[in-house]
mmCIF file of C-alpha atoms and ligand atoms in Angstrom:
data_model
loop_
_atom_site.group_PDB
_atom_site.id
_atom_site.type_symbol
_atom_site.label_atom_id
_atom_site.label_comp_id
_atom_site.label_asym_id
_atom_site.label_seq_id
_atom_site.Cartn_x
_atom_site.Cartn_y
_atom_site.Cartn_z
ATOM 1 C CA UNK A 29 56.624 126.992 61.864
ATOM 2 C CA UNK A 30 56.655 130.625 62.983
ATOM 3 C CA UNK A 31 60.213 131.460 61.931
ATOM 4 C CA UNK A 32 60.017 129.770 58.527
ATOM 5 C CA UNK A 33 56.715 131.503 57.789
ATOM 6 C CA UNK A 34 58.130 134.961 58.492
ATOM 7 C CA UNK A 35 61.328 134.247 56.564
ATOM 8 C CA UNK A 36 59.245 133.232 53.569
ATOM 9 C CA UNK A 37 56.968 136.217 53.838
ATOM 10 C CA UNK A 38 59.913 138.639 54.013
ATOM 11 C CA UNK A 39 61.581 136.947 51.065
ATOM 12 C CA UNK A 40 58.437 137.334 48.948
ATOM 13 C CA UNK A 41 57.542 140.939 49.848
ATOM 14 C CA UNK A 42 61.043 142.125 48.923
ATOM 15 C CA UNK A 43 60.413 141.126 45.303
ATOM 16 C CA UNK A 44 58.565 143.847 43.380
ATOM 17 C CA UNK A 45 55.546 142.217 41.720
ATOM 18 C CA UNK A 46 53.338 145.234 41.035
ATOM 19 C CA UNK A 47 50.835 144.623 38.231
ATOM 20 C CA UNK A 48 49.696 147.314 35.756
ATOM 21 C CA UNK A 49 46.272 148.513 34.621
ATOM 22 C CA UNK A 50 45.329 148.704 30.946
ATOM 23 C CA UNK A 51 47.993 146.389 29.527
ATOM 24 C CA UNK A 52 46.370 144.639 26.582
ATOM 25 C CA UNK A 53 49.296 143.128 24.713
ATOM 26 C CA UNK A 54 50.945 141.002 27.364
ATOM 27 C CA UNK A 55 50.040 138.649 30.196
ATOM 28 C CA UNK A 56 50.927 138.965 32.968
ATOM 29 C CA UNK A 57 50.787 142.754 32.781
ATOM 30 C CA UNK A 58 54.358 143.065 34.131
ATOM 31 C CA UNK A 59 57.296 140.677 33.638
ATOM 32 C CA UNK A 60 58.571 141.204 37.154
ATOM 33 C CA UNK A 61 55.732 139.127 38.580
ATOM 34 C CA UNK A 62 57.452 136.119 37.012
ATOM 35 C CA UNK A 63 60.484 136.677 39.243
ATOM 36 C CA UNK A 64 58.511 135.591 42.268
ATOM 37 C CA UNK A 65 56.589 132.960 40.305
ATOM 38 C CA UNK A 66 59.922 131.412 39.217
ATOM 39 C CA UNK A 67 61.178 131.363 42.801
ATOM 40 C CA UNK A 68 57.961 129.632 43.853
ATOM 41 C CA UNK A 69 58.519 126.968 41.184
ATOM 42 C CA UNK A 70 61.955 126.251 42.697
ATOM 43 C CA UNK A 71 60.668 126.252 46.261
ATOM 44 C CA UNK A 72 57.766 123.929 45.422
ATOM 45 C CA UNK A 73 60.274 121.530 43.835
ATOM 46 C CA UNK A 74 62.480 121.748 46.926
ATOM 47 C CA UNK A 75 59.471 120.839 49.062
ATOM 48 C CA UNK A 76 59.161 117.700 46.931
ATOM 49 C CA UNK A 77 55.829 118.471 45.268
ATOM 50 C CA UNK A 78 54.996 116.829 41.952
ATOM 51 C CA UNK A 79 53.779 118.317 38.635
ATOM 52 C CA UNK A 80 55.425 121.652 39.463
ATOM 53 C CA UNK A 81 54.745 123.837 36.429
ATOM 54 C CA UNK A 82 54.593 127.382 35.194
ATOM 55 C CA UNK A 83 52.424 127.733 32.103
ATOM 56 C CA UNK A 84 52.899 130.321 29.350
ATOM 57 C CA UNK A 85 50.748 132.844 31.210
ATOM 58 C CA UNK A 86 52.782 132.568 34.406
ATOM 59 C CA UNK A 87 50.325 130.481 36.427
ATOM 60 C CA UNK A 88 52.276 128.239 38.795
ATOM 61 C CA UNK A 89 50.665 124.966 39.831
ATOM 62 C CA UNK A 90 51.848 121.942 41.805
ATOM 63 C CA UNK A 91 50.510 118.825 43.493
ATOM 64 C CA UNK A 92 50.917 117.508 47.004
ATOM 65 C CA UNK A 93 49.996 113.857 46.432
ATOM 66 C CA UNK A 94 47.563 112.156 48.786
ATOM 67 C CA UNK A 95 49.036 109.927 51.502
ATOM 68 C CA UNK A 96 45.777 108.015 51.959
ATOM 69 C CA UNK A 97 45.164 104.519 50.620
ATOM 70 C CA UNK A 98 44.161 104.490 46.970
ATOM 71 C CA UNK A 99 40.502 103.741 47.750
ATOM 72 C CA UNK A 100 40.400 106.565 50.321
ATOM 73 C CA UNK A 101 42.126 108.900 47.876
ATOM 74 C CA UNK A 102 39.380 108.268 45.331
ATOM 75 C CA UNK A 103 36.735 109.257 47.874
ATOM 76 C CA UNK A 104 38.514 112.442 48.974
ATOM 77 C CA UNK A 105 37.997 115.562 46.864
ATOM 78 C CA UNK A 106 41.093 117.269 45.458
ATOM 79 C CA UNK A 107 41.432 120.612 47.223
ATOM 80 C CA UNK A 108 43.040 123.671 45.630
ATOM 81 C CA UNK A 109 44.790 126.431 47.585
ATOM 82 C CA UNK A 110 45.198 129.649 45.583
ATOM 83 C CA UNK A 111 46.911 132.984 46.193
ATOM 84 C CA UNK A 112 48.008 135.833 43.945
ATOM 85 C CA UNK A 113 51.594 137.096 43.712
ATOM 86 C CA UNK A 114 50.986 140.609 42.339
ATOM 87 C CA UNK A 115 50.563 143.787 44.368
ATOM 88 C CA UNK A 116 48.303 146.755 43.708
ATOM 89 C CA UNK A 117 49.154 149.376 41.049
ATOM 90 C CA UNK A 118 47.975 152.041 43.541
ATOM 91 C CA UNK A 119 51.120 152.139 45.695
ATOM 92 C CA UNK A 120 54.753 151.270 44.955
ATOM 93 C CA UNK A 121 55.845 147.742 45.810
ATOM 94 C CA UNK A 122 59.510 148.315 44.918
ATOM 95 C CA UNK A 123 62.225 147.927 47.535
ATOM 96 C CA UNK A 124 59.823 146.948 50.320
ATOM 97 C CA UNK A 125 61.503 146.929 53.743
ATOM 98 C CA UNK A 126 59.351 144.900 56.113
ATOM 99 C CA UNK A 127 59.626 145.717 59.818
ATOM 100 C CA UNK A 128 58.478 143.682 62.818
ATOM 101 C CA UNK A 129 57.029 145.680 65.693
ATOM 102 C CA UNK A 130 57.338 143.197 68.566
ATOM 103 C CA UNK A 131 54.584 142.962 71.180
ATOM 104 C CA UNK A 132 52.320 145.759 69.951
ATOM 105 C CA UNK A 133 51.429 147.926 72.965
ATOM 106 C CA UNK A 134 48.116 149.391 71.764
ATOM 107 C CA UNK A 135 49.436 152.831 70.779
ATOM 108 C CA UNK A 136 50.085 154.515 67.434
ATOM 109 C CA UNK A 137 52.807 153.042 65.215
ATOM 110 C CA UNK A 138 54.965 155.578 63.349
ATOM 111 C CA UNK A 139 56.539 154.102 60.226
ATOM 112 C CA UNK A 140 60.217 155.038 60.427
ATOM 113 C CA UNK A 141 61.088 156.120 56.865
ATOM 114 C CA UNK A 142 58.107 158.492 56.578
ATOM 115 C CA UNK A 143 56.900 159.948 59.887
ATOM 116 C CA UNK A 144 53.753 161.171 58.098
ATOM 117 C CA UNK A 145 52.684 157.514 57.879
ATOM 118 C CA UNK A 146 51.181 156.713 61.260
ATOM 119 C CA UNK A 147 49.111 153.640 61.991
ATOM 120 C CA UNK A 148 46.702 155.213 64.478
ATOM 121 C CA UNK A 149 44.943 153.111 67.051
ATOM 122 C CA UNK A 150 41.879 155.383 66.895
ATOM 123 C CA UNK A 151 41.537 155.006 63.104
ATOM 124 C CA UNK A 152 42.191 151.257 62.933
ATOM 125 C CA UNK A 153 39.681 149.458 65.148
ATOM 126 C CA UNK A 154 41.125 146.064 64.160
ATOM 127 C CA UNK A 155 44.338 146.909 66.049
ATOM 128 C CA UNK A 156 42.483 146.471 69.352
ATOM 129 C CA UNK A 157 42.297 142.722 68.653
ATOM 130 C CA UNK A 158 46.071 142.496 68.262
ATOM 131 C CA UNK A 159 47.549 144.149 71.336
ATOM 132 C CA UNK A 160 50.483 141.968 72.388
ATOM 133 C CA UNK A 161 50.953 140.566 68.866
ATOM 134 C CA UNK A 162 54.000 141.118 66.682
ATOM 135 C CA UNK A 163 52.914 143.371 63.814
ATOM 136 C CA UNK A 164 54.620 143.664 60.442
ATOM 137 C CA UNK A 165 54.483 146.866 58.371
ATOM 138 C CA UNK A 166 56.581 148.422 55.606
ATOM 139 C CA UNK A 167 58.939 151.297 56.482
ATOM 140 C CA UNK A 168 56.242 153.735 55.296
ATOM 141 C CA UNK A 169 57.521 154.386 51.756
ATOM 142 C CA UNK A 170 55.788 151.441 50.051
ATOM 143 C CA UNK A 171 52.911 149.074 50.597
ATOM 144 C CA UNK A 172 53.782 145.884 52.479
ATOM 145 C CA UNK A 173 52.377 143.353 50.027
ATOM 146 C CA UNK A 174 50.652 141.167 52.621
ATOM 147 C CA UNK A 175 47.950 141.271 49.935
ATOM 148 C CA UNK A 176 48.616 138.616 48.894
ATOM 149 C CA UNK A 177 52.117 137.441 49.722
ATOM 150 C CA UNK A 178 50.820 136.553 53.176
ATOM 151 C CA UNK A 179 48.494 134.102 51.404
ATOM 152 C CA UNK A 180 51.386 132.741 49.331
ATOM 153 C CA UNK A 181 53.626 132.307 52.410
ATOM 154 C CA UNK A 182 50.807 130.709 54.413
ATOM 155 C CA UNK A 183 50.052 128.161 51.685
ATOM 156 C CA UNK A 184 53.759 127.301 51.295
ATOM 157 C CA UNK A 185 54.146 126.862 55.059
ATOM 158 C CA UNK A 186 51.052 124.651 55.313
ATOM 159 C CA UNK A 187 52.336 122.505 52.446
ATOM 160 C CA UNK A 188 55.752 122.268 54.110
ATOM 161 C CA UNK A 189 54.030 121.073 57.287
ATOM 162 C CA UNK A 190 52.505 118.145 55.406
ATOM 163 C CA UNK A 191 55.801 117.258 53.714
ATOM 164 C CA UNK A 192 57.494 117.164 57.141
ATOM 165 C CA UNK A 193 54.647 115.247 58.842
ATOM 166 C CA UNK A 194 53.862 112.250 56.642
ATOM 167 C CA UNK A 195 51.901 110.731 59.562
ATOM 168 C CA UNK A 196 49.228 113.445 59.127
ATOM 169 C CA UNK A 197 46.640 112.134 56.677
ATOM 170 C CA UNK A 198 45.501 114.226 53.711
ATOM 171 C CA UNK A 199 44.043 113.868 50.237
ATOM 172 C CA UNK A 200 45.494 115.388 47.080
ATOM 173 C CA UNK A 201 46.177 119.114 47.359
ATOM 174 C CA UNK A 202 46.690 121.383 44.358
ATOM 175 C CA UNK A 203 48.544 124.659 44.772
ATOM 176 C CA UNK A 204 47.954 127.605 42.417
ATOM 177 C CA UNK A 205 49.804 130.923 42.352
ATOM 178 C CA UNK A 206 48.377 133.539 40.000
ATOM 179 C CA UNK A 207 49.420 136.926 38.557
ATOM 180 C CA UNK A 208 47.385 140.070 37.785
ATOM 181 C CA UNK A 209 44.648 139.682 40.394
ATOM 182 C CA UNK A 210 44.858 143.363 41.357
ATOM 183 C CA UNK A 211 44.049 144.435 37.808
ATOM 184 C CA UNK A 212 41.025 142.167 37.652
ATOM 185 C CA UNK A 213 42.646 139.544 35.434
ATOM 186 C CA UNK A 214 43.797 136.910 37.925
ATOM 187 C CA UNK A 215 41.672 134.186 36.375
ATOM 188 C CA UNK A 216 41.731 135.434 32.772
ATOM 189 C CA UNK A 217 43.674 132.437 31.429
ATOM 190 C CA UNK A 218 43.415 130.159 34.457
ATOM 191 C CA UNK A 219 42.852 126.628 33.224
ATOM 192 C CA UNK A 220 40.299 125.227 35.656
ATOM 193 C CA UNK A 221 40.254 121.871 33.904
ATOM 194 C CA UNK A 222 44.000 121.396 34.066
ATOM 195 C CA UNK A 223 44.082 122.598 37.696
ATOM 196 C CA UNK A 224 41.749 119.655 38.329
ATOM 197 C CA UNK A 225 40.664 120.509 41.859
ATOM 198 C CA UNK A 226 37.182 119.582 43.046
ATOM 199 C CA UNK A 227 36.976 122.573 45.395
ATOM 200 C CA UNK A 228 39.346 125.414 46.128
ATOM 201 C CA UNK A 229 40.020 128.301 48.462
ATOM 202 C CA UNK A 230 41.681 131.619 47.802
ATOM 203 C CA UNK A 231 43.818 132.696 50.764
ATOM 204 C CA UNK A 232 43.348 136.424 50.223
ATOM 205 C CA UNK A 233 41.068 137.708 52.983
ATOM 206 C CA UNK A 234 41.688 139.944 55.960
ATOM 207 C CA UNK A 235 40.764 139.613 59.650
ATOM 208 C CA UNK A 236 41.479 136.621 61.870
ATOM 209 C CA UNK A 237 38.863 133.899 61.505
ATOM 210 C CA UNK A 238 37.011 135.317 58.506
ATOM 211 C CA UNK A 239 35.671 133.125 55.728
ATOM 212 C CA UNK A 240 34.110 134.981 52.821
ATOM 213 C CA UNK A 241 31.412 133.246 50.808
ATOM 214 C CA UNK A 242 29.617 136.154 49.161
ATOM 215 C CA UNK A 243 30.599 138.877 46.745
ATOM 216 C CA UNK A 244 28.647 141.633 45.083
ATOM 217 C CA UNK A 245 26.815 141.113 41.831
ATOM 218 C CA UNK A 246 28.436 143.607 39.527
ATOM 219 C CA UNK A 247 27.626 145.299 36.235
ATOM 220 C CA UNK A 248 28.862 148.348 34.359
ATOM 221 C CA UNK A 249 26.522 150.795 32.604
ATOM 222 C CA UNK A 250 27.452 153.328 29.940
ATOM 223 C CA UNK A 251 25.232 156.227 28.887
ATOM 224 C CA UNK A 252 26.203 157.643 25.514
ATOM 225 C CA UNK A 253 24.708 161.048 24.732
ATOM 226 C CA UNK A 254 24.690 162.236 21.112
ATOM 227 C CA UNK A 255 24.263 165.989 20.898
ATOM 228 C CA UNK A 256 24.186 168.403 17.962
ATOM 229 C CA UNK A 257 27.177 170.702 17.595
ATOM 230 C CA UNK A 258 26.618 174.093 15.958
ATOM 231 C CA UNK A 259 28.725 177.288 16.041
ATOM 232 C CA UNK A 260 27.695 178.786 19.391
ATOM 233 C CA UNK A 261 27.177 182.209 17.781
ATOM 234 C CA UNK A 262 24.399 180.824 15.579
ATOM 235 C CA UNK A 263 23.129 178.037 17.783
ATOM 236 C CA UNK A 264 19.712 179.207 18.883
ATOM 237 C CA UNK A 265 17.181 176.332 18.720
ATOM 238 C CA UNK A 266 19.760 174.136 16.983
ATOM 239 C CA UNK A 267 22.564 173.214 19.376
ATOM 240 C CA UNK A 268 22.054 170.207 21.663
ATOM 241 C CA UNK A 269 24.813 170.098 24.278
ATOM 242 C CA UNK A 270 25.814 166.546 25.255
ATOM 243 C CA UNK A 271 27.961 167.911 28.127
ATOM 244 C CA UNK A 272 24.935 169.407 29.861
ATOM 245 C CA UNK A 273 22.760 166.382 29.260
ATOM 246 C CA UNK A 274 25.445 164.063 30.638
ATOM 247 C CA UNK A 275 25.708 166.172 33.771
ATOM 248 C CA UNK A 276 21.930 166.013 34.241
ATOM 249 C CA UNK A 277 22.132 162.233 34.050
ATOM 250 C CA UNK A 278 24.837 162.260 36.737
ATOM 251 C CA UNK A 279 22.747 164.609 38.893
ATOM 252 C CA UNK A 280 19.845 162.116 38.826
ATOM 253 C CA UNK A 281 22.115 159.141 39.619
ATOM 254 C CA UNK A 282 23.573 161.129 42.522
ATOM 255 C CA UNK A 283 20.172 160.934 44.259
ATOM 256 C CA UNK A 284 20.567 157.138 44.553
ATOM 257 C CA UNK A 285 22.570 155.168 47.172
ATOM 258 C CA UNK A 286 26.306 155.494 46.433
ATOM 259 C CA UNK A 287 29.540 153.904 47.705
ATOM 260 C CA UNK A 288 30.049 156.817 50.092
ATOM 261 C CA UNK A 289 26.605 156.422 51.669
ATOM 262 C CA UNK A 290 26.346 152.617 51.927
ATOM 263 C CA UNK A 291 27.893 149.718 53.832
ATOM 264 C CA UNK A 292 27.404 146.024 54.647
ATOM 265 C CA UNK A 293 24.621 144.549 52.476
ATOM 266 C CA UNK A 294 23.588 147.770 50.777
ATOM 267 C CA UNK A 295 24.144 148.095 47.049
ATOM 268 C CA UNK A 296 24.817 151.253 45.074
ATOM 269 C CA UNK A 297 25.062 153.114 41.771
ATOM 270 C CA UNK A 298 28.470 154.730 41.284
ATOM 271 C CA UNK A 299 29.062 157.164 38.394
ATOM 272 C CA UNK A 300 32.844 156.827 38.039
ATOM 273 C CA UNK A 301 33.610 158.397 34.675
ATOM 274 C CA UNK A 302 32.307 161.229 32.535
ATOM 275 C CA UNK A 303 33.944 162.417 29.366
ATOM 276 C CA UNK A 304 33.202 163.986 26.023
ATOM 277 C CA UNK A 305 32.171 167.276 24.405
ATOM 278 C CA UNK A 306 29.152 169.031 22.920
ATOM 279 C CA UNK A 307 28.699 166.458 20.185
ATOM 280 C CA UNK A 308 29.085 163.316 22.255
ATOM 281 C CA UNK A 309 29.523 162.509 25.937
ATOM 282 C CA UNK A 310 29.592 159.313 27.972
ATOM 283 C CA UNK A 311 28.822 158.574 31.604
ATOM 284 C CA UNK A 312 30.084 155.349 33.152
ATOM 285 C CA UNK A 313 28.297 153.853 36.130
ATOM 286 C CA UNK A 314 29.034 150.845 38.343
ATOM 287 C CA UNK A 315 26.035 148.831 39.546
ATOM 288 C CA UNK A 316 26.560 146.754 42.698
ATOM 289 C CA UNK A 317 24.153 144.684 44.796
ATOM 290 C CA UNK A 318 24.234 141.394 46.705
ATOM 291 C CA UNK A 319 20.861 140.306 45.311
ATOM 292 C CA UNK A 320 19.778 139.671 41.746
ATOM 293 C CA UNK A 321 16.543 141.593 42.378
ATOM 294 C CA UNK A 322 18.521 144.564 43.621
ATOM 295 C CA UNK A 323 20.560 144.471 40.407
ATOM 296 C CA UNK A 324 17.387 144.486 38.331
ATOM 297 C CA UNK A 325 15.897 147.379 40.289
ATOM 298 C CA UNK A 326 19.060 149.408 39.860
ATOM 299 C CA UNK A 327 19.254 148.685 36.135
ATOM 300 C CA UNK A 328 15.589 149.706 35.826
ATOM 301 C CA UNK A 329 16.389 152.941 37.631
ATOM 302 C CA UNK A 330 19.043 153.747 35.032
ATOM 303 C CA UNK A 331 16.603 152.953 32.213
ATOM 304 C CA UNK A 332 14.059 155.291 33.788
ATOM 305 C CA UNK A 333 16.685 158.043 33.952
ATOM 306 C CA UNK A 334 17.488 157.464 30.286
ATOM 307 C CA UNK A 335 13.825 157.760 29.351
ATOM 308 C CA UNK A 336 13.239 160.881 31.404
ATOM 309 C CA UNK A 337 16.232 162.662 29.870
ATOM 310 C CA UNK A 338 15.374 161.439 26.369
ATOM 311 C CA UNK A 339 11.872 162.872 26.827
ATOM 312 C CA UNK A 340 13.300 166.211 27.875
ATOM 313 C CA UNK A 341 15.772 166.379 24.947
ATOM 314 C CA UNK A 342 14.042 164.816 21.930
ATOM 315 C CA UNK A 343 16.777 166.019 19.546
ATOM 316 C CA UNK A 344 19.503 164.196 21.471
ATOM 317 C CA UNK A 345 20.275 160.517 21.100
ATOM 318 C CA UNK A 346 20.718 158.781 24.443
ATOM 319 C CA UNK A 347 21.872 155.166 24.584
ATOM 320 C CA UNK A 348 22.245 153.012 27.653
ATOM 321 C CA UNK A 349 24.269 149.822 27.631
ATOM 322 C CA UNK A 350 24.585 147.525 30.664
ATOM 323 C CA UNK A 351 27.160 144.752 30.896
ATOM 324 C CA UNK A 352 27.517 142.145 33.603
ATOM 325 C CA UNK A 353 30.972 142.003 35.235
ATOM 326 C CA UNK A 354 30.685 139.243 37.846
ATOM 327 C CA UNK A 355 28.078 137.608 40.076
ATOM 328 C CA UNK A 356 27.628 136.871 43.757
ATOM 329 C CA UNK A 357 29.387 133.553 44.319
ATOM 330 C CA UNK A 358 26.935 132.582 47.070
ATOM 331 C CA UNK A 359 24.470 131.198 44.521
ATOM 332 C CA UNK A 360 27.103 128.695 43.431
ATOM 333 C CA UNK A 361 28.659 127.951 46.833
ATOM 334 C CA UNK A 362 25.322 127.118 48.434
ATOM 335 C CA UNK A 363 25.037 124.199 46.009
ATOM 336 C CA UNK A 364 27.737 122.525 48.114
ATOM 337 C CA UNK A 365 27.594 124.008 51.634
ATOM 338 C CA UNK A 366 30.349 121.722 52.965
ATOM 339 C CA UNK A 367 32.927 123.902 51.215
ATOM 340 C CA UNK A 368 32.181 126.704 53.665
ATOM 341 C CA UNK A 369 31.251 124.503 56.642
ATOM 342 C CA UNK A 370 34.609 122.723 56.593
ATOM 343 C CA UNK A 371 36.443 126.044 56.400
ATOM 344 C CA UNK A 372 34.537 127.322 59.442
ATOM 345 C CA UNK A 373 35.333 124.071 61.253
ATOM 346 C CA UNK A 374 39.032 124.462 60.356
ATOM 347 C CA UNK A 375 39.070 127.944 61.898
ATOM 348 C CA UNK A 376 37.369 126.606 65.034
ATOM 349 C CA UNK A 377 39.941 123.837 65.399
ATOM 350 C CA UNK A 378 42.645 126.523 65.315
ATOM 351 C CA UNK A 379 41.054 127.911 68.478
ATOM 352 C CA UNK A 380 39.524 130.915 66.733
ATOM 353 C CA UNK A 381 35.888 132.058 66.513
ATOM 354 C CA UNK A 382 34.983 131.752 62.803
ATOM 355 C CA UNK A 383 33.104 134.597 61.091
ATOM 356 C CA UNK A 384 31.246 134.436 57.791
ATOM 357 C CA UNK A 385 31.771 137.626 55.827
ATOM 358 C CA UNK A 386 30.537 139.252 52.664
ATOM 359 C CA UNK A 387 32.901 141.039 50.290
ATOM 360 C CA UNK A 388 31.853 144.416 48.931
ATOM 361 C CA UNK A 389 33.686 143.637 45.719
ATOM 362 C CA UNK A 390 34.697 140.646 43.645
ATOM 363 C CA UNK A 391 37.396 138.049 44.120
ATOM 364 C CA UNK A 392 39.165 135.605 41.869
ATOM 365 C CA UNK A 393 37.086 133.074 43.747
ATOM 366 C CA UNK A 394 33.836 134.587 42.526
ATOM 367 C CA UNK A 395 35.018 134.217 38.937
ATOM 368 C CA UNK A 396 36.256 130.665 39.572
ATOM 369 C CA UNK A 397 32.874 129.736 41.061
ATOM 370 C CA UNK A 398 31.251 130.581 37.741
ATOM 371 C CA UNK A 399 34.040 128.783 35.850
ATOM 372 C CA UNK A 400 33.015 125.609 37.699
ATOM 373 C CA UNK A 401 35.363 125.650 40.703
ATOM 374 C CA UNK A 402 33.730 126.611 44.018
ATOM 375 C CA UNK A 403 36.231 128.877 45.784
ATOM 376 C CA UNK A 404 35.449 130.730 49.034
ATOM 377 C CA UNK A 405 38.051 133.080 50.503
ATOM 378 C CA UNK A 406 40.024 132.526 53.729
ATOM 379 C CA UNK A 407 41.635 135.208 55.926
ATOM 380 C CA UNK A 408 45.370 135.960 55.690
ATOM 381 C CA UNK A 409 45.567 138.348 58.652
ATOM 382 C CA UNK A 410 46.381 141.417 56.518
ATOM 383 C CA UNK A 411 44.782 144.864 56.924
ATOM 384 C CA UNK A 412 44.780 148.209 55.063
ATOM 385 C CA UNK A 413 45.452 146.551 51.724
ATOM 386 C CA UNK A 414 46.770 148.751 48.868
ATOM 387 C CA UNK A 415 48.186 151.292 51.311
ATOM 388 C CA UNK A 416 51.462 152.328 52.909
ATOM 389 C CA UNK A 417 49.749 151.591 56.223
ATOM 390 C CA UNK A 418 49.245 147.929 55.370
ATOM 391 C CA UNK A 419 49.903 145.697 58.387
ATOM 392 C CA UNK A 420 49.647 142.083 59.452
ATOM 393 C CA UNK A 421 49.969 140.191 62.725
ATOM 394 C CA UNK A 422 52.488 137.345 62.898
ATOM 395 C CA UNK A 423 50.218 135.445 65.280
ATOM 396 C CA UNK A 424 47.273 135.700 62.858
ATOM 397 C CA UNK A 425 49.461 134.454 59.999
ATOM 398 C CA UNK A 426 50.211 131.393 62.093
ATOM 399 C CA UNK A 427 46.499 130.880 62.699
ATOM 400 C CA UNK A 428 45.933 131.068 58.942
ATOM 401 C CA UNK A 429 48.516 128.303 58.399
ATOM 402 C CA UNK A 430 46.889 126.211 61.138
ATOM 403 C CA UNK A 431 43.490 126.753 59.507
ATOM 404 C CA UNK A 432 44.799 125.474 56.169
ATOM 405 C CA UNK A 433 46.413 122.423 57.756
ATOM 406 C CA UNK A 434 43.147 121.667 59.609
ATOM 407 C CA UNK A 435 41.053 122.225 56.502
ATOM 408 C CA UNK A 436 42.974 119.720 54.395
ATOM 409 C CA UNK A 437 42.692 117.129 57.170
ATOM 410 C CA UNK A 438 38.965 117.768 57.629
ATOM 411 C CA UNK A 439 38.312 117.050 53.948
ATOM 412 C CA UNK A 440 40.125 113.714 54.337
ATOM 413 C CA UNK A 441 38.356 112.860 57.613
ATOM 414 C CA UNK A 442 34.850 113.649 56.346
ATOM 415 C CA UNK A 443 35.322 111.854 53.030
ATOM 416 C CA UNK A 444 36.805 108.529 54.178
HETATM 417 ZN ZN1 ZN B 517 44.442 140.249 47.252
#
């Protein structure tokens, strides 16, 4: 299993699949993502899967048919395994040269093509859990693309295991490979109905043994300040400067918890954009919290800021608009706790201590949960995503494959 998994992973990371922000007129955002998606279509066919398809958006789906009796098959939920093929727009994913560092000795790892890129033991606490493992990195000039080609390779390897071991019982498995996750559009055109899974998992997490079942609730707020522009030489008692008012709004938000002062379960307000002039200025703010109440409190805080500033500048117009982006998937997943329980059990059967984790962000899974498909996230083994210092342990990748193989069997066992 080991060798095939690494061969696959190397094959996939060498294909540039970087997605692009702010592309409105085409999907996926870059054509090159389809190169890998096309290869996956061929490989899924070679593995003997049925219904292998790429739709007009580039979504690749396939079916591993159940090998249970027809009455058992009916009782066993169809399980989806999903990973994304694109890599982050932040760092180049062109001409990736993956390197295996055999038997990691616990020191610093210098990436050979750029000695400034050093994976330091002291700055990467997760490395301590992988002394003795074989680590994979890029050569230091690009990201590695373990996010999420590790997930793709792990799903393919798990599926191959079932095709080579017909004696191992499993229900119907659906495979889904998606583009444009890194630009927040991985599920934009995903056809949940046609995918026809009862439950699914994204294989897009990080550390060994982690199952993620919670994401932030997320909303975006925009303050729009309407000032009054007058020639500054004749402006006394007339000019209302939207630039100054916008900066006062930011100064008040800056007193609240922010991304740089919070961790774990703490939410925040994050002013991430300010633009405009005397006549009109906008301030954009991200609102994040794990609880609905926390979201409401934070939205109320912004309203209070709006009112305070509006009171101080009666001649200015100050609007506040708040839009929901995504919600904490926990509220959906807890409707069917087995989805997470079985994943934890699958990790345990791979000889690993399972850990439930929260994600300080969103996932494709959180969107799918609200589109009707419960989808927690499973570890891939990757670390330092979206960076030239991205790394992954070969041994952890194998554990991820084992976890998937166990998980599919557990669903069959518990259902029949
Ligand atoms: Zn990812």
